[in-house]
Amino acid sequence: MAECGASGSGSSGDSLDKSITLPPDEIFRNLENAKRFAIDIGGSLTKLAYYSTVQHKVARVRSFDHSDKDTEQDHEPPYEISVQEEVTARLHFVKFENTYIEACLDFIKDHLVNTETKVIQATGGGAYKFKDLIEEKLQLKVDKEDVMTCLIKGCNFVLKNIPHEAFMYQKGSNPEFRFQTNHPSVFPYLLVSIGSGVSIVKVGPGSWETTGLCSALLSTGCMSEPCQAQVETEDRFEWIGGSSIGGGTFWGLGALLTKTKKFDELLHLASRGQHTNVDMLVQDIYGGAHQTLGLSGNLIASSFGKSATADTEFSKEDMAKSLLHMISNDIGQLACLYARLHCLDRVYFGGFFIRGHPVTMRTITYSINFFSKGEVQALFLRHEGYLGAIGAFLKGAEQDNPNQYSWEENYAGSSGLMSSSPELCPTQRPRSGTFDLLEMDRLERPLVNLPLLLDPSSYVPDTVDLTDDALARKYWLTCFEEALDGVVKRAVASQPGSVDAAERAEKFRQKYWNKLQTLRQQPFAYGTLTVRSLLDTREHCLNEFNFPDPYSKVKQKDNGVALKCFQRVIHSLDALGWEERQLALVKGLLAGNVFDWGAKAVSDVLESDPQFGFEEAKRKLQERPWLVDSYSKWLQRLKGPPHKCALIFADNSGVDVILGVFPFVRELLSRGTEVILACNSGPALNDVTYSESLIVAERIAAMDPVVRSALGEGRLLLMQTGSSSPCLDLSRLDKGLAVLVRERGADLVVIEGMGRAVHTNYHAALRCESLKLAVIKNSWLAERLGGRLFSVIFKYEVPAE
């Protein structure tokens, strides 16, 4: 059997433009703060991984010190805002051609300041080939790491931390890329690494149990007794097989047959060929009788079978296509057999043979589907080229225990997955002669699934897949483009004392505009395209240019105004009868949700009419029956016993949280229900943050005995979600929040806001009762849902028994 042959995904035959110069400042970012390095050197690509600290501005809020004052001034804001410097951790992964390795190493050496690296972890064949060069240039000792161990570590890391890392490829479907959401338990899986040869590795050995696939095989008589399948154990793997027939075989035989020496040119030839001119098909042998055998006439009976009998010259294109089918079908069948033998239904493919080439992915997918009858999935990885470098880095960083943190892809600093369509000449491929980047930010707290999800493995946060829905994609991309001027204006206005705010805002504009144009051409560049990912990309780009919270002053003012109205709103609610009060509380929640600066229809009103307030918002609401109206069912439920504990995900600051959410919270507390109020950990638009909610709750407690006693007795708890997004992913929540939800036995989840309850989680299935409510503040979306602007969604759901 061949050795693995794949430390990553070297683009072995890419045509290089020798005139390309290294753009180091854009590519090797934050090198002056780099702490640790690792490197993976393949046949023609080098993948560099390094960890750095990133210093950026954050807006902090804190209560004023009133110890020397008798009373608070009526005009005084509820808290003060300060801008501080914060240091966070970031992982950088850069992929570049070996042509540039000396220039890159020189640049790294010149910019290594305060590095903690004394030994550089290196993997791949180049770790041996370039060992002396690296040690000479960087004056660091090279520690060579096992290729397969690094590959597995890297694969586990990206599958765990990048939600849309894995995808299926279906040629001709729309979209061709189908991304997988992260399964809560990745293990066990099969990794097929196609380098020069093929290595097949089973990842995640542990305790033994019979899987559903084994049971299915037993029931069909394909197995006489249960096989032993592995369950989750990270970083353990078992080499179970391989083949000497791999990418090197395709390249070598292809060079002999076509006299074409470059790998990508060979793939380009294959994309234009007709394999049926060279291959012998079933119908060539059986004629029309193949139908009686239950076989497809187009099935390949013998690869290159016609070449022995046909007295003709075969084209390079046809021979390359036949060869590609032969190698891919062989690998696919081998992978399928090993998957069935080990009771696995997911096979991840990587290695330089793949590299995102549609023609290769298509043939492997077809082979897996054919031989498994659709029971085994062929999956590819967006960042498979970085797996070795990531693994080598993790090997060298074990003292920092990077697995105790959660990480997220930084869309502002990452290159997207580009189509490398073989219809393009290799010299025109978007990735030829360019540098490729992946950046990941370390989150301060681990993120986990909400324990109340009915089935975490099938949970999809997003309601609409813009990769799939072309009409919606066109609308939302245009919508975000048109909103860009307003965001730039708001960013500049948020930092009036900054001399370079306008310059940085213009850089933000250009960066985000370029991202939007990329997504117009390649909707799948960062995984499944959704409204959530468009919003998150914008937030990442704002942070990139030190605009951490453009709405901080707006929120400060809105919170101050709303707090002054709180007691009046509570008094009017308390004066109502019980049933009348329940409807008023719900209308208050909905009216509060109108105050969303992220919605153009609302921001236009708020900009033009500063007097627009809570009562005006109520009058904007759709009259009942609402667009989605489960209120009567909810009211009936309230006549029953109180809920044990309610988990409420709040949306906007100001009127929304203070006059909408807190009166609703107060009512639940009065019924005897404990409440966990969850707010964003970091800022996004005018969403209320956890730190702001603490101050707001403190101010409300000073005015209201119900809230005051609930806070003091621990019946009202304020928690952070772990998110800095206007949307909500219930599979990536702060671990502390998840633990509390389980401890308190939460039996009601309330999700409010268009981003959290419509763009995301509209179809989320929970194991407990849930309320999803929002006001539709986008005309196009309202029309698509069958309503109009300011239509109401009030969705009360009870899980099936």
CSV table of C-alpha atoms in Angstrom, one decimal, residues 139-337:
chain,number,residue,atom,x,y,z
A,139,GLN,CA,17.0,30.5,13.2
A,140,LEU,CA,14.5,28.0,14.7
A,141,LYS,CA,14.8,24.3,15.3
A,142,VAL,CA,12.4,22.3,13.1
A,143,ASP,CA,10.4,19.6,14.9
A,144,LYS,CA,8.9,17.2,12.2
A,145,GLU,CA,5.4,16.0,13.1
A,146,ASP,CA,3.6,12.9,11.8
A,147,VAL,CA,1.6,13.7,8.7
A,148,MET,CA,-1.5,11.7,9.5
A,149,THR,CA,-1.7,12.8,13.2
A,150,CYS,CA,-1.6,16.4,12.0
A,151,LEU,CA,-4.2,15.7,9.3
A,152,ILE,CA,-6.6,14.2,11.8
A,153,LYS,CA,-6.1,16.9,14.4
A,154,GLY,CA,-6.8,19.6,11.8
A,155,CYS,CA,-9.8,17.8,10.4
A,156,ASN,CA,-11.4,17.4,13.9
A,157,PHE,CA,-10.7,21.1,14.6
A,158,VAL,CA,-12.4,22.5,11.5
A,159,LEU,CA,-15.4,20.1,11.8
A,160,LYS,CA,-15.9,21.2,15.4
A,161,ASN,CA,-15.4,25.0,14.9
A,162,ILE,CA,-16.6,25.9,11.4
A,163,PRO,CA,-20.3,25.2,11.1
A,164,HIS,CA,-20.4,25.0,7.3
A,165,GLU,CA,-17.0,23.3,6.8
A,166,ALA,CA,-18.2,20.1,5.1
A,167,PHE,CA,-20.3,19.9,1.9
A,168,MET,CA,-21.7,17.5,-0.7
A,169,TYR,CA,-21.1,18.3,-4.3
A,170,GLN,CA,-23.9,17.6,-6.8
A,171,LYS,CA,-23.1,18.6,-10.4
A,172,GLY,CA,-26.0,20.2,-12.2
A,173,SER,CA,-28.1,20.8,-9.1
A,174,ASN,CA,-28.9,24.3,-7.8
A,175,PRO,CA,-26.9,24.9,-5.8
A,176,GLU,CA,-24.1,22.4,-6.6
A,177,PHE,CA,-22.6,22.8,-3.1
A,178,ARG,CA,-24.8,21.5,-0.2
A,179,PHE,CA,-23.2,22.4,3.1
A,180,GLN,CA,-23.7,20.2,6.3
A,181,THR,CA,-24.5,21.7,9.7
A,182,ASN,CA,-22.2,20.5,12.4
A,183,HIS,CA,-23.3,17.2,13.9
A,184,PRO,CA,-23.0,17.4,17.7
A,185,SER,CA,-21.0,14.2,17.6
A,186,VAL,CA,-18.6,14.1,14.6
A,187,PHE,CA,-17.2,10.7,15.4
A,188,PRO,CA,-16.7,8.2,14.1
A,189,TYR,CA,-16.0,9.0,10.5
A,190,LEU,CA,-13.8,7.8,7.6
A,191,LEU,CA,-11.1,10.1,6.2
A,192,VAL,CA,-9.9,9.3,2.7
A,193,SER,CA,-6.7,11.2,1.9
A,194,ILE,CA,-5.9,11.1,-1.8
A,195,GLY,CA,-2.4,12.1,-2.4
A,196,SER,CA,0.0,10.3,-4.6
A,197,GLY,CA,-1.6,7.2,-3.2
A,198,VAL,CA,-4.7,6.7,-1.0
A,199,SER,CA,-4.8,6.3,2.8
A,200,ILE,CA,-8.1,5.4,4.5
A,201,VAL,CA,-8.3,6.3,8.2
A,202,LYS,CA,-11.0,5.7,10.7
A,203,VAL,CA,-11.2,8.5,13.2
A,204,GLY,CA,-12.6,8.3,16.7
A,205,PRO,CA,-11.9,4.8,18.1
A,206,GLY,CA,-13.4,4.3,21.5
A,207,SER,CA,-16.0,2.0,23.1
A,208,TRP,CA,-17.8,-0.4,20.8
A,209,GLU,CA,-21.5,-0.4,19.9
A,210,THR,CA,-23.7,-1.4,17.0
A,211,THR,CA,-24.8,1.6,14.8
A,212,GLY,CA,-28.0,2.1,12.9
A,213,LEU,CA,-26.2,1.4,9.7
A,214,CYS,CA,-25.0,-2.0,11.1
A,215,SER,CA,-28.6,-2.7,12.1
A,216,ALA,CA,-29.8,-1.9,8.6
A,217,LEU,CA,-27.2,-4.2,7.1
A,218,LEU,CA,-28.2,-7.0,9.5
A,219,SER,CA,-31.8,-6.7,8.5
A,220,THR,CA,-31.0,-7.0,4.8
A,221,GLY,CA,-29.0,-10.2,5.4
A,222,CYS,CA,-25.8,-8.4,4.2
A,223,MET,CA,-24.1,-9.2,7.6
A,224,SER,CA,-24.4,-12.3,9.7
A,225,GLU,CA,-23.5,-10.7,13.0
A,226,PRO,CA,-23.1,-7.1,14.3
A,227,CYS,CA,-19.8,-5.4,13.4
A,228,GLN,CA,-18.1,-3.2,16.0
A,229,ALA,CA,-18.4,0.5,15.4
A,230,GLN,CA,-16.5,3.1,17.2
A,231,VAL,CA,-18.0,6.0,19.1
A,232,GLU,CA,-16.5,9.4,19.9
A,233,THR,CA,-13.0,9.8,21.1
A,234,GLU,CA,-11.1,12.8,19.8
A,235,ASP,CA,-7.6,12.6,18.2
A,236,ARG,CA,-7.6,8.8,18.1
A,237,PHE,CA,-7.5,7.1,14.7
A,238,GLU,CA,-6.8,3.9,13.0
A,239,TRP,CA,-5.2,3.4,9.6
A,240,ILE,CA,-7.4,0.7,8.1
A,241,GLY,CA,-6.4,0.6,4.4
A,242,GLY,CA,-5.3,2.3,1.3
A,243,SER,CA,-4.2,1.9,-2.3
A,244,SER,CA,-1.3,2.7,-4.5
A,245,ILE,CA,-3.8,3.9,-7.1
A,246,GLY,CA,-4.3,7.5,-6.3
A,247,GLY,CA,-3.6,11.1,-7.5
A,248,GLY,CA,-0.1,10.2,-8.5
A,249,THR,CA,-1.5,7.4,-10.7
A,250,PHE,CA,-3.8,9.8,-12.5
A,251,TRP,CA,-1.0,12.3,-13.0
A,252,GLY,CA,1.6,9.7,-14.0
A,253,LEU,CA,-0.6,7.7,-16.4
A,254,GLY,CA,-2.2,10.9,-17.7
A,255,ALA,CA,1.3,12.3,-18.5
A,256,LEU,CA,2.2,9.1,-20.4
A,257,LEU,CA,-1.1,9.1,-22.4
A,258,THR,CA,-1.4,12.8,-23.2
A,259,LYS,CA,2.1,14.1,-22.8
A,260,THR,CA,0.6,16.7,-20.5
A,261,LYS,CA,2.9,17.2,-17.5
A,262,LYS,CA,0.8,19.6,-15.4
A,263,PHE,CA,-1.9,18.3,-13.1
A,264,ASP,CA,-4.5,21.0,-13.6
A,265,GLU,CA,-4.0,20.9,-17.4
A,266,LEU,CA,-4.8,17.2,-17.2
A,267,LEU,CA,-8.0,17.9,-15.3
A,268,HIS,CA,-8.8,20.6,-17.8
A,269,LEU,CA,-8.5,18.0,-20.6
A,270,ALA,CA,-10.7,15.6,-18.7
A,271,SER,CA,-13.4,18.2,-18.2
A,272,ARG,CA,-13.7,18.5,-22.0
A,273,GLY,CA,-13.5,14.7,-22.8
A,274,GLN,CA,-16.1,12.0,-23.5
A,275,HIS,CA,-15.1,8.8,-21.7
A,276,THR,CA,-17.6,6.8,-23.7
A,277,ASN,CA,-15.3,7.1,-26.7
A,278,VAL,CA,-12.7,5.1,-24.8
A,279,ASP,CA,-14.6,3.1,-22.1
A,280,MET,CA,-16.6,-0.1,-22.9
A,281,LEU,CA,-20.1,0.3,-21.5
A,282,VAL,CA,-22.6,-2.4,-20.5
A,283,GLN,CA,-24.7,-1.6,-23.6
A,284,ASP,CA,-21.6,-2.2,-25.7
A,285,ILE,CA,-21.5,-5.7,-24.4
A,286,TYR,CA,-25.1,-6.7,-24.0
A,287,GLY,CA,-26.9,-4.3,-26.4
A,288,GLY,CA,-30.5,-3.9,-25.5
A,289,ALA,CA,-30.4,-7.0,-23.3
A,290,HIS,CA,-28.9,-5.0,-20.4
A,291,GLN,CA,-32.4,-3.9,-19.4
A,292,THR,CA,-33.3,-7.5,-18.6
A,293,LEU,CA,-30.3,-7.7,-16.3
A,294,GLY,CA,-31.5,-4.6,-14.4
A,295,LEU,CA,-28.4,-2.7,-15.4
A,296,SER,CA,-27.9,0.8,-16.8
A,297,GLY,CA,-26.6,0.7,-20.4
A,298,ASN,CA,-24.3,3.7,-19.6
A,299,LEU,CA,-22.5,1.8,-16.8
A,300,ILE,CA,-18.8,1.4,-17.4
A,301,ALA,CA,-18.1,-2.3,-18.0
A,302,SER,CA,-14.4,-1.8,-18.8
A,303,SER,CA,-12.3,1.3,-18.4
A,304,PHE,CA,-10.3,1.9,-21.7
A,305,GLY,CA,-12.1,-1.3,-23.0
A,306,LYS,CA,-12.5,0.1,-26.5
A,307,SER,CA,-8.9,1.0,-27.0
A,308,ALA,CA,-7.9,-2.7,-27.5
A,309,THR,CA,-10.3,-3.2,-30.4
A,310,ALA,CA,-10.9,0.2,-32.0
A,311,ASP,CA,-8.6,1.0,-34.9
A,312,THR,CA,-8.6,4.8,-34.2
A,313,GLU,CA,-6.6,7.5,-32.5
A,314,PHE,CA,-8.2,8.6,-29.2
A,315,SER,CA,-8.2,12.3,-28.2
A,316,LYS,CA,-6.2,13.5,-25.2
A,317,GLU,CA,-9.4,14.8,-23.7
A,318,ASP,CA,-11.2,11.4,-23.9
A,319,MET,CA,-8.3,9.5,-22.5
A,320,ALA,CA,-8.0,11.9,-19.6
A,321,LYS,CA,-11.7,11.7,-18.9
A,322,SER,CA,-11.6,7.9,-18.9
A,323,LEU,CA,-8.6,7.8,-16.6
A,324,LEU,CA,-10.2,10.2,-14.2
A,325,HIS,CA,-13.4,8.1,-14.1
A,326,MET,CA,-11.3,4.9,-13.6
A,327,ILE,CA,-9.2,6.3,-10.7
A,328,SER,CA,-12.2,8.0,-9.0
A,329,ASN,CA,-14.5,5.0,-9.3
A,330,ASP,CA,-11.8,2.8,-7.9
A,331,ILE,CA,-11.3,5.1,-4.9
A,332,GLY,CA,-15.0,5.6,-4.4
A,333,GLN,CA,-15.7,1.8,-4.4
A,334,LEU,CA,-12.8,1.2,-2.0
A,335,ALA,CA,-14.0,4.0,0.4
A,336,CYS,CA,-17.5,2.6,0.2
A,337,LEU,CA,-16.4,-0.9,1.1
